[in-house]
Every structure is written in C-alpha cells, then in structure tokens.
Amino acid sequence: MIPTEKLKALGLSGNNGIHYQLGPAELTEQAVLRGQGILNDTGALCIQTGEFTGRSPNDKFIVKDAGTEGTVDWNKFNIPIEEKYFHQLKKKLLEYLGAKEEIWVRDAYACADPAHRLNIRVINENPWSNLFAYNMFLRPSERELENFEPEWHIIQAPGFRADPAVDGTRQHNFAIISFTHKTILIGGTGYTGEMKKGIFSVLNYILPHNKNVLSMHCSANMGKDGDVAVFFGLSGTGKTTLSADPNRKLIGDDEHGWTDDSVFNFEGGCYAKTIDLSEEKEPEIFQAIRPGALVENVHFFPGTTQIDFSCKDTTENTRVSYPLGFISNALEPSIGGLPKNIFFLTCDAYGVLPPVSKLTPGQAMYQFISGYTAKVAGTEAGVTEPKSTFSACFGAPFLPLHPGKYAGMLGEKMKKNKVNVWMINTGWSGGPYGIGSRMKLGYTRAMITAALDGRLDVAGYTAHPVFGMMMPDSCPGVPSEILNPRSTWADTAAYDAKSKDLAAQFVQNFEKYASGVTQEILDAAPKI
C-alpha cells in the first residue's frame, strides 16, 4: 500500500503520482520511455548521471547540533552545517518534489543482521535512481512491508539546485546528513553513489557509537568450513578481484559490520567499477550486466548498443549496480561467522613493502589508520613517479568518528578472536614503477590461499628492518626470492633509501591521529 498519508506528514504535497515499490523491469521500462536511459545489448539499463559522475566530498555535510557537536570528528570530510539550513533545504526539496507530476518511493533496509537492521524510505525524482536503491539496499518481503516503519529517509532530487548565498552550501549540489532528524538530503547531483555512501556514513556513526559494532569499508568471503576472511583496500588494490574466489562464498564486496559473533553485509547489492572490464578478468561482474542492472556513464561502440568498457569519454569512474544474487556464489542471507584472517591490500608502486607479511595487533591498528596505497600518475605525460595515498581505515570520507575509535575496536576484536592480520602488496617488486614489475596476480592469490589454509603458520619469518612486519621465508606456489622486497632490487642502497622515504611519509601522515590513539599503536610506527 502506498504510504500516502505518511508522505504528506513528511511534507510532500500529495498531488503527485506516486510510484511505490516498483520492480526492476518496471523501473527500467519507465526510464527508457521517459528518454532517461537506453538498454544495452544484454538488456541492462544504461544512464548518464549528468554533471557529477562521482561523489563530491567537499559538498557533503553533517548537521552540527547538540547530538553531534562533541561526537563527530569535524574535518575536511565531516563538514558542519547549521541545523537551520537543513530545515530550509528539506522544505525546499519537498516543495520541489511535490510540484512534480510523479515521484518514486521505495522502502528498503540496510544490514543483513536483523539485530541491526535500519529501515529506510527512499524518495526519488526519477526511476533509475529508484532502481539503484532497489539494487543496493536490502529488499523487504511483502509481509515485512505490511508493517514497515521507516527509521531513516533519503530524499534525492538531482534537478533541485541549492542557492549557496542563502542555503549554507558551497555550491548548488549537496548531500546533508542529520542524525537528529534521521534524514539524508541529496540535491543537484544525479550520482547514485551519494545515496549508498550516505547510509554507509550513517552506519559508521550509529553502529560503533551506539551499538559497539565495528563498521568496515571492506569485502568479505567465507570458506567451505565457515571460516571468514575480510579484505580492506583502497581503489585499485584488488579488493573486489581478490575477494571473488570461486572456492569461497561472497558475503559482500564493500561494507560490513563485525559483531561479537558475526560479520554481516550492510547492502543488498554490488556497485562495481566497469572501466576496462573483461569477461576473462572479472567474469562475475561482466555477467551481472543484464536485465535489472544499472550501468552508469558508459559509451557504446559506434552504431551498436554494445558497451565499450575501455571508453573514458565521460569518466573513468564508470559503474554498474546489481543485486547480490546476480553473483553466482553469493551468500544469502549475507551473514558469516567471525573472521579468522584479515587482509590489508595495498598497491605499493614504490616497490618497498613485502608482497605478503604478518602484522602484530599494534602494527595492524597502525596500518589500518594509515590506509596506505600508492598510485601511478601515468595519466599525465612524462609523470612516472608514484603518488602516495593515505585514507584512514581505508575509508576516511565516510567516517564520522575519529579513526582511533575504529582502530581501537578492530584491535580489541583481533586480540579477543586471535585473528591473523596480513598485509598484501599487489603493487611493484624489483624496483618502483618504471623499473620493477607488477606482482603477478597468480602469486598474490597463492599467498592469500596459503594464509587462509594455514600453510603460512609453519613458515619461518624475518622482520622488515624499517616497517617491522614479519615476512615469511617461504610460501607454497611463490618463488622464495620475491618474498623479501630488498633482495629483488638490483640496487639495495636505492631500496634502503626509498624504504626510509616511504617510512617518513607514513610518520608525517600519522601526526594528525597521534593524539587520539594508544601507545601500542604509536610504537608500531616504522623506524626511520
């Protein structure tokens, strides 16, 4: 039943045609009929998100009020906005939507664990945004919908533009979270990921702060014996690829919670990058592009509706969203047991870090807060020097609390459950980018498999002289000579210099977190 009266109570005029809880086929058809999208040759809906093809972190705000003033870690990602502007924009946004001939409304929820379920009502200006909500959030049954009460609202209108002079925003687009009013306002941007990451930010506050559940920006899978592995890593480190293992069930690819007895997915779908996608490299994602999937900002080969996955004409951040069930080995419901192994993935383009190493709890918390990877700036002519990226807890833009809070919880859970923590460098060996070579994917998979199978438990270990992590002397399926990165460099003096240089970058980056962490974490810093 359409919740008309509750929408009126929220502030919508109630004069629109309300499309409530439509399925993927209907939403896809409506988008095509309204000229908002095109079907590709496999039947997926392809749309353009417009001006914004990615998140706009400088335009994401949290309402600063009595509840958040002393709890949110106010920084360049958590930008405060006064409550009066929230009320003002909410009223304008609802008036804008109320004047539309039709709107799309969906009831959904986040968190596969029933104990932490978060009911969400999503109100959209167009059908393809509502299809994204269908794909990415969890889908209530017909019976659950009968008594559905939303705890949070997402109100999203790409066509509404704020007036920065009077609305307290930086420019015409915005994403605003009010924890007091349990509402996310999104205007001026059609990028669907703002809805997904808005709820992720909400859960990153509620779960650790109110429920003592660790929220994580990670993928997770489960073996045949029920052993769970968690993979943290920034973009380009292999998080999606390495957690997609045909011998293990996928719990989820991006957002999870860790309770006293389980790891559970926040989401009901996947939001995967499609740039340079191929059936050979990532068959599960490739085959998920079918009816019901929503593909963003791609282009077709001329004269066809076949997607050219190599095309970057609109953006490099081309994406597809689809329900978790599109993955053949997905675990549903997406709840696993306690982790036995955690992997921190980094693509170290300097060639300094070992391809596999074991971390102490202190080192794990230090590396978790650092959230390091190094990208190759090869897109600019003549630029070959790698660039370091540090993103706290592998997800700094979505963390309302101080990173030390998440790291402390991770440390407690690691110690309590005796979890192995490994750092995996999927980047360079034998020298930095331009001199060395990228670690072979087959070797990386062999290292992860050996860790999961317990075969690295019997290896001998050597401490890295600067970073301190323990490097195995042997690993099944991997040449022993590549396990110590220093020995792979022709010029060991150059390796030592680059190692100290990278260590200094770690130390400098960590200065901003030092006051909020324990001595155990501080002692795990690399030695310069």
XYZ file of C-alpha atoms in Angstrom:
528
model
C 0.000 0.000 0.000
C 1.345 3.438 -0.936
C 2.242 5.350 2.289
C 0.454 8.494 1.016
C -0.529 9.911 4.403
C 2.963 9.444 5.815
C 4.479 11.177 2.798
C 2.071 14.095 3.349
C 3.077 14.193 7.014
C 6.713 14.341 5.893
C 5.931 17.498 3.916
C 5.127 16.281 0.389
C 2.027 17.912 -1.092
C 0.496 14.581 -2.089
C -0.592 15.858 -5.520
C 1.859 13.656 -7.427
C 1.509 10.273 -8.949
C 3.498 8.060 -6.577
C 5.255 5.017 -7.981
C 5.739 2.825 -4.914
C 7.929 -0.254 -4.620
C 8.218 -0.956 -8.343
C 10.351 -3.845 -9.550
C 13.438 -3.573 -11.764
C 11.586 -4.349 -15.018
C 9.025 -1.578 -14.445
C 11.638 0.970 -13.374
C 13.813 0.127 -16.372
C 10.868 0.471 -18.757
C 9.849 3.807 -17.227
C 13.370 5.201 -17.559
C 13.547 4.180 -21.241
C 10.043 5.547 -22.039
C 10.981 8.888 -20.449
C 14.164 9.103 -22.514
C 16.377 8.792 -19.435
C 18.238 5.632 -20.441
C 18.996 3.051 -23.137
C 19.112 -0.738 -22.969
C 22.454 -2.251 -23.978
C 22.742 -5.463 -25.986
C 22.427 -7.615 -22.835
C 19.331 -5.804 -21.511
C 20.899 -3.650 -18.774
C 19.746 -0.034 -18.325
C 22.489 2.440 -19.259
C 22.146 6.017 -17.998
C 24.214 9.204 -17.721
C 24.319 10.725 -14.225
C 24.839 14.224 -15.615
C 27.133 16.896 -14.232
C 28.501 14.658 -11.465
C 29.987 11.249 -12.264
C 31.383 10.668 -8.776
C 30.916 11.775 -5.201
C 31.502 15.420 -4.334
C 33.288 15.197 -0.944
C 33.514 18.986 -0.499
C 29.710 19.210 -0.668
C 28.885 16.529 1.913
C 27.725 17.994 5.219
C 26.708 16.777 8.666
C 24.294 18.867 10.708
C 26.145 20.205 13.735
C 23.776 20.174 16.696
C 23.706 19.169 20.372
C 23.931 15.478 19.444
C 26.857 15.673 17.042
C 28.902 18.660 18.206
C 31.035 16.636 20.632
C 30.938 13.230 18.920
C 31.691 13.836 15.227
C 35.343 14.216 14.232
C 34.975 17.509 12.342
C 37.493 17.594 9.497
C 37.735 18.082 5.722
C 35.404 15.090 5.193
C 32.962 15.871 8.015
C 31.939 19.435 7.220
C 29.480 21.058 9.646
C 26.287 22.815 8.538
C 23.815 24.644 10.770
C 20.505 22.970 11.532
C 18.532 25.937 10.151
C 19.936 25.252 6.677
C 18.919 21.595 6.911
C 15.301 22.570 7.683
C 15.321 25.200 4.960
C 16.653 22.841 2.296
C 14.389 19.971 3.350
C 11.345 22.236 2.944
C 12.528 23.454 -0.486
C 13.400 19.931 -1.635
C 9.988 18.568 -0.643
C 8.226 21.502 -2.322
C 10.241 20.822 -5.474
C 9.296 17.128 -5.447
C 5.700 17.955 -4.523
C 5.351 20.010 -7.695
C 6.408 17.032 -9.855
C 3.762 15.039 -11.729
C 5.298 11.815 -10.430
C 7.848 10.618 -7.885
C 9.315 7.220 -6.981
C 9.247 5.854 -3.428
C 10.928 2.704 -2.106
C 11.027 1.066 1.317
C 14.229 -0.866 1.910
C 16.695 -1.580 4.674
C 20.398 -1.807 5.441
C 22.219 -4.504 7.476
C 21.640 -8.200 6.836
C 21.818 -8.900 10.582
C 18.217 -8.474 11.870
C 19.524 -7.180 15.210
C 20.977 -4.122 13.493
C 18.516 -3.623 10.655
C 17.979 0.001 9.604
C 14.679 0.697 7.807
C 14.982 3.312 5.044
C 12.394 5.140 2.921
C 13.900 6.475 -0.321
C 12.140 9.254 -2.272
C 13.481 9.880 -5.791
C 12.840 12.281 -8.634
C 13.402 9.657 -11.330
C 13.001 5.882 -11.853
C 16.664 4.992 -12.413
C 17.694 6.436 -9.047
C 14.982 4.247 -7.507
C 16.362 1.230 -9.396
C 19.756 1.928 -7.805
C 18.083 1.900 -4.367
C 16.414 -1.430 -5.250
C 19.758 -2.927 -6.254
C 21.924 -1.614 -3.424
C 19.759 -1.747 -0.319
C 18.197 -4.904 1.125
C 14.720 -5.728 -0.112
C 11.877 -6.365 2.397
C 9.439 -9.208 1.754
C 5.763 -8.467 1.051
C 4.967 -9.475 4.613
C 7.649 -7.170 6.049
C 6.238 -4.276 4.026
C 2.814 -4.597 5.671
C 4.048 -3.025 8.908
C 7.083 -1.180 7.562
C 8.085 1.876 9.578
C 11.000 3.904 8.167
C 13.636 4.946 10.668
C 15.619 6.987 8.116
C 14.659 8.913 4.981
C 16.699 9.608 1.846
C 15.223 12.476 -0.170
C 17.017 12.767 -3.513
C 16.359 15.172 -6.401
C 19.127 15.658 -8.992
C 17.197 18.520 -10.636
C 16.937 20.630 -7.466
C 19.666 23.240 -7.092
C 20.527 24.954 -3.824
C 21.297 28.664 -3.645
C 24.657 28.873 -1.817
C 24.026 32.507 -0.903
C 21.045 31.583 1.291
C 21.208 27.793 1.818
C 24.592 27.440 3.573
C 26.064 25.175 0.898
C 29.310 25.574 -1.061
C 27.617 25.344 -4.449
C 24.309 24.167 -5.953
C 24.797 20.448 -5.134
C 24.763 18.950 -1.648
C 24.435 15.802 0.451
C 23.418 16.563 4.040
C 23.056 14.100 6.924
C 21.044 14.957 10.033
C 21.496 12.332 12.750
C 18.886 14.067 14.927
C 16.229 14.084 12.195
C 17.403 10.784 10.659
C 17.355 12.171 7.145
C 19.735 12.437 4.203
C 19.054 15.261 1.727
C 20.662 14.990 -1.725
C 20.196 17.640 -4.380
C 21.868 18.934 -7.531
C 23.671 15.663 -8.324
C 22.489 12.532 -10.110
C 25.438 10.428 -8.976
C 23.712 7.466 -7.339
C 26.656 6.603 -5.079
C 25.753 9.571 -2.856
C 22.764 7.540 -1.563
C 24.862 4.433 -0.899
C 27.674 6.303 0.847
C 25.204 8.461 2.775
C 23.773 5.385 4.508
C 27.297 3.978 4.950
C 28.300 7.188 6.754
C 25.193 6.899 8.938
C 26.058 3.307 9.891
C 29.689 4.311 10.547
C 28.320 6.574 13.281
C 25.406 4.566 14.704
C 26.986 1.106 14.915
C 30.308 1.919 16.669
C 28.920 4.816 18.727
C 25.613 3.333 19.857
C 25.848 -0.441 19.423
C 29.517 -1.394 19.866
C 29.567 -2.919 16.362
C 32.623 -2.241 14.208
C 31.664 -0.861 10.790
C 34.148 -1.576 7.993
C 34.848 -0.486 4.416
C 35.841 -3.932 3.191
C 34.867 -7.025 1.239
C 34.332 -10.408 2.912
C 34.008 -14.047 1.934
C 33.560 -17.420 3.633
C 35.203 -20.808 3.072
C 33.576 -24.232 2.950
C 34.294 -24.731 6.675
C 32.688 -21.403 7.589
C 35.965 -19.502 8.054
C 35.521 -15.815 7.213
C 38.132 -13.558 5.588
C 37.932 -9.768 5.429
C 39.685 -7.652 2.772
C 40.432 -3.950 3.288
C 41.863 -1.853 0.489
C 41.515 1.396 -1.428
C 40.558 1.596 -5.083
C 42.926 -0.263 -7.394
C 44.388 -2.579 -4.758
C 42.380 -5.673 -5.755
C 39.671 -5.729 -3.045
C 36.863 -6.840 -5.370
C 39.024 -9.125 -7.523
C 40.753 -10.956 -4.645
C 37.610 -11.482 -2.567
C 35.884 -13.027 -5.624
C 37.069 -16.592 -5.114
C 35.205 -19.490 -6.791
C 36.054 -21.692 -3.792
C 34.525 -19.296 -1.259
C 31.105 -17.688 -0.779
C 30.950 -13.893 -1.211
C 29.411 -12.170 1.818
C 29.744 -8.739 0.222
C 32.085 -6.508 -1.750
C 32.179 -3.186 0.128
C 30.510 -2.536 3.507
C 30.261 -4.788 6.572
C 29.687 -4.861 10.323
C 31.545 -7.022 12.871
C 29.562 -8.037 15.969
C 30.502 -10.313 18.875
C 29.646 -13.382 16.793
C 29.351 -12.461 13.104
C 30.348 -10.408 10.096
C 27.381 -9.144 8.066
C 26.872 -7.179 4.862
C 25.233 -3.744 5.070
C 23.995 -3.942 1.494
C 21.846 -5.978 -0.845
C 23.934 -5.436 -3.945
C 27.243 -4.521 -5.540
C 28.416 -1.260 -7.098
C 31.362 -2.262 -9.249
C 33.714 -0.263 -11.436
C 33.483 -1.217 -15.112
C 36.452 0.602 -16.642
C 38.404 -1.910 -18.763
C 36.041 -4.680 -17.606
C 36.511 -8.007 -19.377
C 34.853 -11.393 -19.074
C 38.267 -13.004 -18.731
C 39.480 -10.865 -15.803
C 36.227 -10.407 -13.849
C 33.608 -12.838 -15.180
C 31.127 -12.387 -12.302
C 30.851 -8.620 -12.796
C 30.803 -8.958 -16.589
C 27.931 -11.449 -16.460
C 25.999 -9.297 -13.959
C 25.399 -6.680 -16.662
C 21.969 -7.988 -17.639
C 18.296 -7.006 -17.159
C 17.905 -5.349 -13.751
C 21.444 -3.929 -13.655
C 22.033 -0.159 -13.833
C 25.126 0.911 -15.775
C 26.401 4.476 -15.372
C 28.255 6.819 -17.711
C 29.457 4.263 -20.275
C 29.547 4.628 -24.057
C 28.739 2.150 -26.844
C 30.797 1.080 -29.808
C 29.639 3.242 -32.771
C 26.402 2.060 -34.336
C 25.747 -0.557 -31.632
C 24.410 -0.935 -28.097
C 27.487 -2.919 -27.052
C 29.364 -1.199 -24.209
C 32.933 -0.064 -24.868
C 34.349 -0.703 -21.407
C 37.655 0.969 -22.294
C 35.999 4.305 -23.107
C 36.672 7.116 -20.619
C 34.950 9.900 -22.595
C 32.590 10.762 -19.729
C 34.582 9.473 -16.756
C 36.977 6.775 -15.640
C 34.521 6.082 -12.803
C 32.071 4.047 -14.898
C 29.937 1.803 -12.680
C 27.310 -0.922 -12.547
C 24.921 -1.703 -9.680
C 23.158 -5.053 -9.381
C 21.591 -7.214 -6.647
C 23.925 -9.533 -4.748
C 22.023 -12.514 -6.162
C 23.481 -11.744 -9.600
C 26.762 -13.206 -8.245
C 26.644 -16.988 -8.539
C 28.445 -17.770 -5.271
C 26.886 -15.023 -3.130
C 25.951 -15.985 0.432
C 22.326 -15.144 1.244
C 21.465 -14.009 3.807
C 24.848 -12.323 3.746
C 25.944 -13.123 7.299
C 29.095 -15.074 8.160
C 30.846 -16.069 11.364
C 33.829 -14.411 13.000
C 36.889 -13.645 10.833
C 39.947 -15.860 11.047
C 42.023 -13.756 8.659
C 42.139 -10.073 7.747
C 43.971 -8.810 4.664
C 45.106 -5.215 4.204
C 45.611 -4.730 0.470
C 47.963 -2.082 -0.860
C 49.299 -1.407 -4.331
C 52.735 -0.056 -3.416
C 54.074 1.459 -6.632
C 57.361 2.267 -4.839
C 58.155 -1.461 -4.567
C 59.071 -1.164 -0.870
C 56.527 -3.268 1.035
C 56.686 -7.097 1.054
C 54.223 -9.000 -1.149
C 52.917 -10.760 1.969
C 53.635 -10.096 5.643
C 52.096 -10.752 9.034
C 51.221 -7.919 11.418
C 51.073 -7.678 15.204
C 47.882 -6.126 16.641
C 49.718 -2.815 17.138
C 51.042 -2.834 13.579
C 47.594 -3.792 12.273
C 45.956 -0.846 14.020
C 48.696 1.498 12.783
C 48.333 0.278 9.190
C 44.530 0.389 9.479
C 44.569 4.045 10.498
C 47.153 4.830 7.810
C 45.150 3.182 4.988
C 48.051 3.346 2.529
C 48.378 2.736 -1.179
C 50.476 4.405 -3.906
C 49.053 5.215 -7.308
C 50.875 5.727 -10.569
C 50.240 9.153 -12.052
C 50.743 7.785 -15.547
C 47.797 9.690 -16.967
C 49.907 12.844 -17.309
C 52.572 12.974 -19.997
C 56.029 12.421 -18.559
C 54.851 11.760 -14.996
C 56.067 8.371 -13.803
C 56.728 8.945 -10.090
C 54.172 7.160 -7.848
C 51.960 9.214 -5.531
C 51.143 8.069 -2.002
C 47.537 7.981 -0.830
C 46.549 7.643 2.826
C 42.872 7.156 3.697
C 42.166 6.432 7.367
C 40.638 2.991 7.999
C 40.561 2.540 4.211
C 37.516 4.821 4.072
C 38.230 8.284 5.536
C 35.479 10.170 3.626
C 32.760 8.076 5.307
C 33.918 8.061 8.948
C 32.061 10.495 11.220
C 34.049 9.388 14.301
C 37.799 9.695 14.988
C 39.762 6.946 13.167
C 41.200 5.882 16.530
C 37.716 4.690 17.549
C 37.502 2.222 14.637
C 41.133 1.129 15.037
C 40.678 0.540 18.766
C 37.637 -1.644 18.136
C 39.495 -3.560 15.426
C 42.411 -4.165 17.815
C 40.122 -5.442 20.579
C 38.331 -7.828 18.212
C 41.594 -9.074 16.672
C 43.040 -9.899 20.080
C 39.851 -11.406 21.503
C 39.315 -13.677 18.486
C 43.023 -14.323 17.748
C 42.652 -13.158 14.150
C 45.620 -13.275 11.775
C 46.253 -9.954 10.035
C 48.199 -9.897 6.799
C 49.421 -7.096 4.578
C 49.342 -7.949 0.876
C 51.225 -5.740 -1.596
C 49.656 -6.152 -5.032
C 51.979 -3.471 -6.404
C 55.580 -3.462 -7.577
C 58.547 -5.765 -6.982
C 62.194 -5.414 -8.013
C 62.051 -1.633 -8.025
C 59.494 1.159 -8.215
C 57.090 1.734 -11.108
C 59.121 2.182 -14.284
C 61.938 -0.112 -13.084
C 60.339 -3.073 -11.311
C 57.328 -5.116 -12.372
C 53.790 -5.561 -11.012
C 53.282 -8.554 -8.737
C 51.646 -11.388 -10.662
C 48.008 -11.928 -9.732
C 48.642 -15.682 -9.573
C 51.324 -15.184 -6.914
C 49.064 -12.892 -4.882
C 46.244 -15.431 -4.987
C 48.691 -18.177 -3.897
C 49.813 -16.063 -0.902
C 46.224 -15.417 0.190
C 45.314 -19.095 -0.242
C 48.361 -20.151 1.816
C 47.345 -17.739 4.583
C 43.743 -18.997 4.534
C 44.805 -22.647 4.541
C 47.156 -22.159 7.493
C 50.244 -23.069 5.487
C 51.939 -19.752 6.339
C 51.599 -20.633 10.037
C 54.529 -23.067 9.718
C 56.822 -20.751 7.732
C 59.917 -19.079 9.160
C 59.727 -15.283 9.390
C 62.070 -12.292 9.140
C 61.195 -8.789 10.375
C 61.275 -5.962 7.846
C 64.091 -3.647 9.049
C 62.063 -0.420 8.695
C 58.351 -1.300 8.825
C 58.664 -4.202 11.262
C 56.110 -6.548 9.722
C 57.101 -10.224 9.578
C 57.983 -11.573 6.113
C 57.631 -15.346 5.502
C 60.772 -17.056 4.203
C 58.701 -19.392 2.002
C 55.187 -19.681 0.584
C 53.693 -22.532 -1.494
C 53.350 -21.578 -5.158
C 55.521 -18.467 -4.858
C 59.275 -18.108 -5.623
C 61.049 -17.539 -2.295
C 63.334 -14.888 -3.770
C 60.463 -12.388 -4.206
C 59.230 -12.587 -0.583
C 61.827 -10.113 0.747
C 61.463 -6.970 -1.383
C 65.005 -5.730 -0.708
C 66.510 -8.811 -2.311
C 64.551 -8.196 -5.528
C 66.171 -4.804 -6.135
C 69.386 -4.681 -8.195
C 70.447 -1.614 -6.172
C 69.886 -2.408 -2.487
C 71.134 1.031 -1.401
C 68.379 2.570 -3.537
C 65.863 0.251 -1.859
C 67.036 1.331 1.604
C 66.696 4.998 0.656
C 63.218 4.535 -0.839
C 62.139 2.499 2.195
C 63.160 5.298 4.577
C 61.470 7.871 2.359
C 58.178 5.946 2.434
C 58.503 5.445 6.195
C 58.839 9.212 6.636
C 55.616 9.705 4.657
C 53.833 7.278 6.993
C 55.115 9.104 10.073
C 54.168 12.526 8.723
C 50.677 11.345 7.747
C 50.102 9.797 11.191
C 50.839 13.009 13.098
C 47.213 14.156 12.803
C 45.952 10.987 14.520
C 48.620 10.616 17.222
C 46.676 12.356 19.995
C 43.693 10.002 19.620
C 45.427 6.609 19.727
C 47.115 4.325 22.259
C 50.834 3.923 22.928
C 50.691 0.414 21.423
C 49.691 1.934 18.085
C 52.296 4.708 18.292
C 55.017 2.126 18.991
C 54.143 0.338 15.719
C 55.316 3.242 13.558
C 58.083 2.443 11.039
C 61.624 3.159 12.225
C 63.376 5.857 10.233
